[in-house]
Amino acid sequence: SQTIHQWPATLVQPVGSPLSLECTVEGTSNPNLYWYRQAAGRGLQLLFYSVGIGQISSEVPQNLSASRPQDRQFILSSKKLLLSDSGFYLCAWSGADRRNTEAFFGQGTRLTVV
Amino acid sequence: AQSVAQPEDQVNVAEGNPLTVKCTYSVSGNPYLFWYVQYPNRGLQFLLKYITGDNLVKGSYGFEAEFNKSQTSFHLKKPSALVSDSALYFCAPRASGTYKYIFGTGTRLKVLA
């Protein structure tokens, strides 16, 4: 069966420090991968999605970037964190097969920038 | 622009009563439609989906949803609510031919004992 791993679960970082959040998927190949941010425990904002290695689409211009160095690995990064980057970050995957249409989410990373 | 609306910020229902969480959407074509549930400090869990076919779809934990094409709605329902159903619920359409799920602000469901 497929599983998604996201770490760390919580992170406290000072303003201006770098960020690297990692997400990996097991049990499937060529997944679509997503990074979402959830602010104040409510709506999800799509940050990046990827349909293949090296293919990244950015939805919202901001202080973050994403990379997909391997088929089932998706990394969210920042060179210098801002206070406004605080939030709950969720990684998700969906199947490339059109029959597998739903997305599956990781457990999230709570990022607090201080 | 494509969008989804969950008009109720919070829904309160007594345990054992039926519940409805509303969702309307504005997405081109024939979108795929999904419902997710989120418990505090956790990721989202998939509940059910509508792709095509019967307008009433059944999902996990006794939930079902009714698709109405003319009203572009996909309301989540459950015949008898449990206290453990209390959580944040998201409707998420995905335009066919795309890979993006559109999430709204969610509806907080509170089931009172």
PDB file of C-alpha atoms in Angstrom:
ATOM      1  CA  SER A   1       0.000   0.000   0.000  1.00  0.00           C
ATOM      2  CA  GLN A   2       0.998   3.587  -0.487  1.00  0.00           C
ATOM      3  CA  THR A   3       2.249   5.752   2.346  1.00  0.00           C
ATOM      4  CA  ILE A   4       3.408   9.339   2.630  1.00  0.00           C
ATOM      5  CA  HIS A   5       5.980  10.532   5.106  1.00  0.00           C
ATOM      6  CA  GLN A   6       6.462  14.146   6.065  1.00  0.00           C
ATOM      7  CA  TRP A   7       8.949  15.493   8.580  1.00  0.00           C
ATOM      8  CA  PRO A   8       9.574  17.052  10.946  1.00  0.00           C
ATOM      9  CA  ALA A   9       6.219  17.225  12.711  1.00  0.00           C
ATOM     10  CA  THR A  10       7.038  20.519  14.419  1.00  0.00           C
ATOM     11  CA  LEU A  11       9.706  23.092  13.814  1.00  0.00           C
ATOM     12  CA  VAL A  12      10.615  26.385  15.464  1.00  0.00           C
ATOM     13  CA  GLN A  13      12.971  28.524  13.432  1.00  0.00           C
ATOM     14  CA  PRO A  14      14.304  32.072  13.849  1.00  0.00           C
ATOM     15  CA  VAL A  15      13.567  34.759  11.303  1.00  0.00           C
ATOM     16  CA  GLY A  16      16.187  34.759   8.565  1.00  0.00           C
ATOM     17  CA  SER A  17      17.140  31.113   8.964  1.00  0.00           C
ATOM     18  CA  PRO A  18      16.835  28.581   6.130  1.00  0.00           C
ATOM     19  CA  LEU A  19      14.117  25.942   5.844  1.00  0.00           C
ATOM     20  CA  SER A  20      13.949  22.456   4.424  1.00  0.00           C
ATOM     21  CA  LEU A  21      10.868  20.280   4.750  1.00  0.00           C
ATOM     22  CA  GLU A  22      10.908  16.855   3.193  1.00  0.00           C
ATOM     23  CA  CYS A  23       8.150  14.618   1.936  1.00  0.00           C
ATOM     24  CA  THR A  24       8.477  11.121   0.509  1.00  0.00           C
ATOM     25  CA  VAL A  25       5.935   8.716  -0.909  1.00  0.00           C
ATOM     26  CA  GLU A  26       6.208   4.942  -0.917  1.00  0.00           C
ATOM     27  CA  GLY A  27       4.363   2.284  -2.843  1.00  0.00           C
ATOM     28  CA  THR A  28       3.634   4.170  -6.028  1.00  0.00           C
ATOM     29  CA  SER A  29       5.534   5.600  -8.953  1.00  0.00           C
ATOM     30  CA  ASN A  30       5.319   8.889 -10.800  1.00  0.00           C
ATOM     31  CA  PRO A  31       2.911  10.487  -8.318  1.00  0.00           C
ATOM     32  CA  ASN A  32       1.691  14.044  -8.547  1.00  0.00           C
ATOM     33  CA  LEU A  33       3.058  15.868  -5.513  1.00  0.00           C
ATOM     34  CA  TYR A  34       1.775  18.931  -3.703  1.00  0.00           C
ATOM     35  CA  TRP A  35       2.713  21.382  -0.976  1.00  0.00           C
ATOM     36  CA  TYR A  36      -0.095  23.216   0.787  1.00  0.00           C
ATOM     37  CA  ARG A  37      -0.031  25.734   3.618  1.00  0.00           C
ATOM     38  CA  GLN A  38      -2.820  26.052   6.118  1.00  0.00           C
ATOM     39  CA  ALA A  39      -2.955  29.273   8.116  1.00  0.00           C
ATOM     40  CA  ALA A  40      -4.850  29.642  11.387  1.00  0.00           C
ATOM     41  CA  GLY A  41      -6.283  26.134  11.137  1.00  0.00           C
ATOM     42  CA  ARG A  42      -8.542  26.893   8.217  1.00  0.00           C
ATOM     43  CA  GLY A  43      -8.278  27.002   4.440  1.00  0.00           C
ATOM     44  CA  LEU A  44      -5.544  25.348   2.422  1.00  0.00           C
ATOM     45  CA  GLN A  45      -3.461  27.341  -0.003  1.00  0.00           C
ATOM     46  CA  LEU A  46      -1.707  25.444  -2.774  1.00  0.00           C
ATOM     47  CA  LEU A  47       1.940  26.484  -2.874  1.00  0.00           C
ATOM     48  CA  PHE A  48       3.540  24.111  -5.390  1.00  0.00           C
ATOM     49  CA  TYR A  49       2.706  21.025  -7.350  1.00  0.00           C
ATOM     50  CA  SER A  50       4.777  18.671  -9.451  1.00  0.00           C
ATOM     51  CA  VAL A  51       3.829  16.129 -12.095  1.00  0.00           C
ATOM     52  CA  GLY A  52       7.340  14.753 -12.551  1.00  0.00           C
ATOM     53  CA  ILE A  53      11.006  15.004 -11.578  1.00  0.00           C
ATOM     54  CA  GLY A  54      12.227  18.544 -11.970  1.00  0.00           C
ATOM     55  CA  GLN A  55       8.771  19.802 -12.970  1.00  0.00           C
ATOM     56  CA  ILE A  56       7.543  22.334 -10.425  1.00  0.00           C
ATOM     57  CA  SER A  57       4.598  24.677 -10.761  1.00  0.00           C
ATOM     58  CA  SER A  58       4.392  27.586  -8.360  1.00  0.00           C
ATOM     59  CA  GLU A  59       0.982  28.867  -7.449  1.00  0.00           C
ATOM     60  CA  VAL A  60       1.768  31.818  -5.248  1.00  0.00           C
ATOM     61  CA  PRO A  61       4.859  34.052  -5.478  1.00  0.00           C
ATOM     62  CA  GLN A  62       6.541  34.030  -2.105  1.00  0.00           C
ATOM     63  CA  ASN A  63       9.572  33.368  -0.052  1.00  0.00           C
ATOM     64  CA  LEU A  64       9.491  29.605  -0.656  1.00  0.00           C
ATOM     65  CA  SER A  65      10.705  27.220  -3.327  1.00  0.00           C
ATOM     66  CA  ALA A  66      10.185  23.537  -4.049  1.00  0.00           C
ATOM     67  CA  SER A  67      12.260  20.831  -5.638  1.00  0.00           C
ATOM     68  CA  ARG A  68      11.697  17.252  -6.717  1.00  0.00           C
ATOM     69  CA  PRO A  69      15.108  15.598  -6.926  1.00  0.00           C
ATOM     70  CA  GLN A  70      13.682  12.071  -7.099  1.00  0.00           C
ATOM     71  CA  ASP A  71      10.398  10.604  -8.325  1.00  0.00           C
ATOM     72  CA  ARG A  72       8.881  10.245  -4.861  1.00  0.00           C
ATOM     73  CA  GLN A  73      10.617  13.037  -2.984  1.00  0.00           C
ATOM     74  CA  PHE A  74       9.354  16.595  -2.682  1.00  0.00           C
ATOM     75  CA  ILE A  75      11.214  19.270  -0.759  1.00  0.00           C
ATOM     76  CA  LEU A  76      10.007  22.688   0.387  1.00  0.00           C
ATOM     77  CA  SER A  77      12.740  25.235   1.039  1.00  0.00           C
ATOM     78  CA  SER A  78      13.435  28.792   1.979  1.00  0.00           C
ATOM     79  CA  LYS A  79      16.715  30.659   2.128  1.00  0.00           C
ATOM     80  CA  LYS A  80      15.507  33.150   4.732  1.00  0.00           C
ATOM     81  CA  LEU A  81      12.340  32.631   6.725  1.00  0.00           C
ATOM     82  CA  LEU A  82       9.899  35.428   7.445  1.00  0.00           C
ATOM     83  CA  LEU A  83       7.460  35.641  10.340  1.00  0.00           C
ATOM     84  CA  SER A  84       4.653  35.297   7.803  1.00  0.00           C
ATOM     85  CA  ASP A  85       5.958  31.851   6.805  1.00  0.00           C
ATOM     86  CA  SER A  86       4.567  30.390  10.029  1.00  0.00           C
ATOM     87  CA  GLY A  87       1.814  27.878   9.447  1.00  0.00           C
ATOM     88  CA  PHE A  88       0.895  24.252   9.001  1.00  0.00           C
ATOM     89  CA  TYR A  89       2.510  22.756   5.903  1.00  0.00           C
ATOM     90  CA  LEU A  90       0.969  19.740   4.256  1.00  0.00           C
ATOM     91  CA  CYS A  91       2.425  17.506   1.600  1.00  0.00           C
ATOM     92  CA  ALA A  92       0.108  15.412  -0.553  1.00  0.00           C
ATOM     93  CA  TRP A  93       0.235  13.014  -3.479  1.00  0.00           C
ATOM     94  CA  SER A  94      -2.188  11.789  -6.075  1.00  0.00           C
ATOM     95  CA  GLY A  95      -1.858   9.069  -8.668  1.00  0.00           C
ATOM     96  CA  ALA A  96      -0.864   9.805 -12.219  1.00  0.00           C
ATOM     97  CA  ASP A  97      -3.438   7.210 -13.263  1.00  0.00           C
ATOM     98  CA  ARG A  98      -6.691   9.010 -14.044  1.00  0.00           C
ATOM     99  CA  ARG A  99      -8.633   6.371 -12.137  1.00  0.00           C
ATOM    100  CA  ASN A 100      -6.857   7.273  -8.920  1.00  0.00           C
ATOM    101  CA  THR A 101      -8.107  10.782  -8.536  1.00  0.00           C
ATOM    102  CA  GLU A 102      -8.039  11.536  -4.834  1.00  0.00           C
ATOM    103  CA  ALA A 103      -5.113  13.104  -3.011  1.00  0.00           C
ATOM    104  CA  PHE A 104      -3.565  11.667   0.124  1.00  0.00           C
ATOM    105  CA  PHE A 105      -2.013  13.890   2.733  1.00  0.00           C
ATOM    106  CA  GLY A 106       0.898  13.631   5.110  1.00  0.00           C
ATOM    107  CA  GLN A 107       0.525  14.447   8.774  1.00  0.00           C
ATOM    108  CA  GLY A 108       1.821  17.969   8.355  1.00  0.00           C
ATOM    109  CA  THR A 109       4.605  20.135   9.744  1.00  0.00           C
ATOM    110  CA  ARG A 110       3.795  22.905  12.197  1.00  0.00           C
ATOM    111  CA  LEU A 111       6.299  25.680  11.471  1.00  0.00           C
ATOM    112  CA  THR A 112       6.678  28.572  13.867  1.00  0.00           C
ATOM    113  CA  VAL A 113       9.000  31.374  12.861  1.00  0.00           C
ATOM    114  CA  VAL A 114      10.152  33.426  15.844  1.00  0.00           C
TER     115      VAL A 114
ATOM    116  CA  ALA B   1     -11.497  31.977 -11.585  1.00  0.00           C
ATOM    117  CA  GLN B   2     -12.279  28.573 -10.180  1.00  0.00           C
ATOM    118  CA  SER B   3     -13.555  28.503  -6.645  1.00  0.00           C
ATOM    119  CA  VAL B   4     -15.342  26.550  -3.966  1.00  0.00           C
ATOM    120  CA  ALA B   5     -17.607  27.887  -1.247  1.00  0.00           C
ATOM    121  CA  GLN B   6     -18.535  26.371   2.069  1.00  0.00           C
ATOM    122  CA  PRO B   7     -21.019  28.956   3.280  1.00  0.00           C
ATOM    123  CA  GLU B   8     -21.147  27.832   6.900  1.00  0.00           C
ATOM    124  CA  ASP B   9     -18.159  28.530   9.048  1.00  0.00           C
ATOM    125  CA  GLN B  10     -19.475  26.180  11.702  1.00  0.00           C
ATOM    126  CA  VAL B  11     -22.288  23.649  11.918  1.00  0.00           C
ATOM    127  CA  ASN B  12     -23.624  22.478  15.263  1.00  0.00           C
ATOM    128  CA  VAL B  13     -25.729  19.346  15.492  1.00  0.00           C
ATOM    129  CA  ALA B  14     -26.906  17.131  18.303  1.00  0.00           C
ATOM    130  CA  GLU B  15     -25.589  13.588  18.485  1.00  0.00           C
ATOM    131  CA  GLY B  16     -27.920  11.196  16.699  1.00  0.00           C
ATOM    132  CA  ASN B  17     -29.368  13.892  14.448  1.00  0.00           C
ATOM    133  CA  PRO B  18     -28.688  14.068  10.721  1.00  0.00           C
ATOM    134  CA  LEU B  19     -26.026  16.470   9.547  1.00  0.00           C
ATOM    135  CA  THR B  20     -25.393  18.386   6.339  1.00  0.00           C
ATOM    136  CA  VAL B  21     -22.287  20.338   5.421  1.00  0.00           C
ATOM    137  CA  LYS B  22     -22.803  22.455   2.328  1.00  0.00           C
ATOM    138  CA  CYS B  23     -20.504  22.976  -0.626  1.00  0.00           C
ATOM    139  CA  THR B  24     -20.951  24.816  -3.901  1.00  0.00           C
ATOM    140  CA  TYR B  25     -18.325  25.254  -6.558  1.00  0.00           C
ATOM    141  CA  SER B  26     -17.494  27.188  -9.667  1.00  0.00           C
ATOM    142  CA  VAL B  27     -15.206  25.002 -11.782  1.00  0.00           C
ATOM    143  CA  SER B  28     -15.203  24.619 -15.539  1.00  0.00           C
ATOM    144  CA  GLY B  29     -16.213  21.407 -17.212  1.00  0.00           C
ATOM    145  CA  ASN B  30     -17.122  18.331 -15.210  1.00  0.00           C
ATOM    146  CA  PRO B  31     -14.945  18.442 -12.127  1.00  0.00           C
ATOM    147  CA  TYR B  32     -14.096  15.629  -9.808  1.00  0.00           C
ATOM    148  CA  LEU B  33     -15.436  16.396  -6.338  1.00  0.00           C
ATOM    149  CA  PHE B  34     -13.964  15.352  -3.005  1.00  0.00           C
ATOM    150  CA  TRP B  35     -14.617  15.658   0.706  1.00  0.00           C
ATOM    151  CA  TYR B  36     -11.872  15.546   3.303  1.00  0.00           C
ATOM    152  CA  VAL B  37     -11.879  15.635   7.094  1.00  0.00           C
ATOM    153  CA  GLN B  38      -9.185  17.081   9.326  1.00  0.00           C
ATOM    154  CA  TYR B  39      -8.720  16.438  13.033  1.00  0.00           C
ATOM    155  CA  PRO B  40      -6.644  18.894  15.103  1.00  0.00           C
ATOM    156  CA  ASN B  41      -2.987  19.088  14.141  1.00  0.00           C
ATOM    157  CA  ARG B  42      -3.357  16.286  11.632  1.00  0.00           C
ATOM    158  CA  GLY B  43      -3.315  15.932   7.892  1.00  0.00           C
ATOM    159  CA  LEU B  44      -6.467  15.638   5.813  1.00  0.00           C
ATOM    160  CA  GLN B  45      -8.212  12.294   5.430  1.00  0.00           C
ATOM    161  CA  PHE B  46     -10.104  11.414   2.282  1.00  0.00           C
ATOM    162  CA  LEU B  47     -13.811  10.728   2.888  1.00  0.00           C
ATOM    163  CA  LEU B  48     -15.444  10.294  -0.504  1.00  0.00           C
ATOM    164  CA  LYS B  49     -15.483  11.400  -4.117  1.00  0.00           C
ATOM    165  CA  TYR B  50     -17.765  11.928  -7.066  1.00  0.00           C
ATOM    166  CA  ILE B  51     -16.385  11.249 -10.511  1.00  0.00           C
ATOM    167  CA  THR B  52     -19.396  10.232 -12.558  1.00  0.00           C
ATOM    168  CA  GLY B  53     -22.568   8.166 -12.275  1.00  0.00           C
ATOM    169  CA  ASP B  54     -24.980   8.023  -9.360  1.00  0.00           C
ATOM    170  CA  ASN B  55     -25.508  11.426  -7.768  1.00  0.00           C
ATOM    171  CA  LEU B  56     -25.383   9.970  -4.263  1.00  0.00           C
ATOM    172  CA  VAL B  57     -21.984   8.663  -3.286  1.00  0.00           C
ATOM    173  CA  LYS B  58     -21.094   6.829  -0.116  1.00  0.00           C
ATOM    174  CA  GLY B  59     -17.827   7.100   1.716  1.00  0.00           C
ATOM    175  CA  SER B  60     -16.014   6.371   4.930  1.00  0.00           C
ATOM    176  CA  TYR B  61     -17.480   6.464   8.455  1.00  0.00           C
ATOM    177  CA  GLY B  62     -21.101   6.489   7.233  1.00  0.00           C
ATOM    178  CA  PHE B  63     -20.781   9.742   5.303  1.00  0.00           C
ATOM    179  CA  GLU B  64     -22.398  10.307   1.933  1.00  0.00           C
ATOM    180  CA  ALA B  65     -22.622  13.225  -0.447  1.00  0.00           C
ATOM    181  CA  GLU B  66     -25.144  14.352  -2.994  1.00  0.00           C
ATOM    182  CA  PHE B  67     -24.040  15.830  -6.302  1.00  0.00           C
ATOM    183  CA  ASN B  68     -26.341  18.334  -7.973  1.00  0.00           C
ATOM    184  CA  LYS B  69     -25.090  19.449 -11.354  1.00  0.00           C
ATOM    185  CA  SER B  70     -27.651  22.201 -11.937  1.00  0.00           C
ATOM    186  CA  GLN B  71     -26.880  23.786  -8.579  1.00  0.00           C
ATOM    187  CA  THR B  72     -23.144  22.986  -8.768  1.00  0.00           C
ATOM    188  CA  SER B  73     -23.342  21.629  -5.255  1.00  0.00           C
ATOM    189  CA  PHE B  74     -21.872  18.654  -3.460  1.00  0.00           C
ATOM    190  CA  HIS B  75     -23.281  18.567   0.063  1.00  0.00           C
ATOM    191  CA  LEU B  76     -21.913  16.173   2.668  1.00  0.00           C
ATOM    192  CA  LYS B  77     -24.433  14.262   4.761  1.00  0.00           C
ATOM    193  CA  LYS B  78     -24.696  11.711   7.503  1.00  0.00           C
ATOM    194  CA  PRO B  79     -27.952  10.230   8.822  1.00  0.00           C
ATOM    195  CA  SER B  80     -26.877  10.112  12.463  1.00  0.00           C
ATOM    196  CA  ALA B  81     -24.035  12.252  13.807  1.00  0.00           C
ATOM    197  CA  LEU B  82     -21.502  11.059  16.354  1.00  0.00           C
ATOM    198  CA  VAL B  83     -19.511  13.207  18.769  1.00  0.00           C
ATOM    199  CA  SER B  84     -16.392  11.759  17.158  1.00  0.00           C
ATOM    200  CA  ASP B  85     -17.442  13.343  13.838  1.00  0.00           C
ATOM    201  CA  SER B  86     -16.505  16.740  15.262  1.00  0.00           C
ATOM    202  CA  ALA B  87     -13.734  18.032  13.006  1.00  0.00           C
ATOM    203  CA  LEU B  88     -12.961  20.393  10.140  1.00  0.00           C
ATOM    204  CA  TYR B  89     -14.429  19.378   6.784  1.00  0.00           C
ATOM    205  CA  PHE B  90     -13.220  20.438   3.369  1.00  0.00           C
ATOM    206  CA  CYS B  91     -14.866  20.221  -0.012  1.00  0.00           C
ATOM    207  CA  ALA B  92     -12.321  20.146  -2.839  1.00  0.00           C
ATOM    208  CA  PRO B  93     -13.185  20.138  -6.519  1.00  0.00           C
ATOM    209  CA  ARG B  94     -10.575  19.279  -9.095  1.00  0.00           C
ATOM    210  CA  ALA B  95     -11.148  20.331 -12.674  1.00  0.00           C
ATOM    211  CA  SER B  96     -10.971  17.358 -15.003  1.00  0.00           C
ATOM    212  CA  GLY B  97      -7.784  17.383 -17.006  1.00  0.00           C
ATOM    213  CA  THR B  98      -5.917  19.225 -14.255  1.00  0.00           C
ATOM    214  CA  TYR B  99      -4.019  18.138 -11.194  1.00  0.00           C
ATOM    215  CA  LYS B 100      -5.001  20.931  -8.828  1.00  0.00           C
ATOM    216  CA  TYR B 101      -7.424  20.517  -5.954  1.00  0.00           C
ATOM    217  CA  ILE B 102      -9.214  23.683  -4.939  1.00  0.00           C
ATOM    218  CA  PHE B 103      -9.790  23.949  -1.221  1.00  0.00           C
ATOM    219  CA  GLY B 104     -12.063  26.384   0.526  1.00  0.00           C
ATOM    220  CA  THR B 105     -11.926  27.606   4.082  1.00  0.00           C
ATOM    221  CA  GLY B 106     -13.603  24.524   5.486  1.00  0.00           C
ATOM    222  CA  THR B 107     -16.575  24.007   7.799  1.00  0.00           C
ATOM    223  CA  ARG B 108     -16.111  23.165  11.430  1.00  0.00           C
ATOM    224  CA  LEU B 109     -18.588  20.509  12.533  1.00  0.00           C
ATOM    225  CA  LYS B 110     -19.418  20.314  16.206  1.00  0.00           C
ATOM    226  CA  VAL B 111     -21.528  17.391  17.372  1.00  0.00           C
ATOM    227  CA  LEU B 112     -22.987  17.949  20.817  1.00  0.00           C
ATOM    228  CA  ALA B 113     -23.597  15.085  23.208  1.00  0.00           C
TER     229      ALA B 113
END
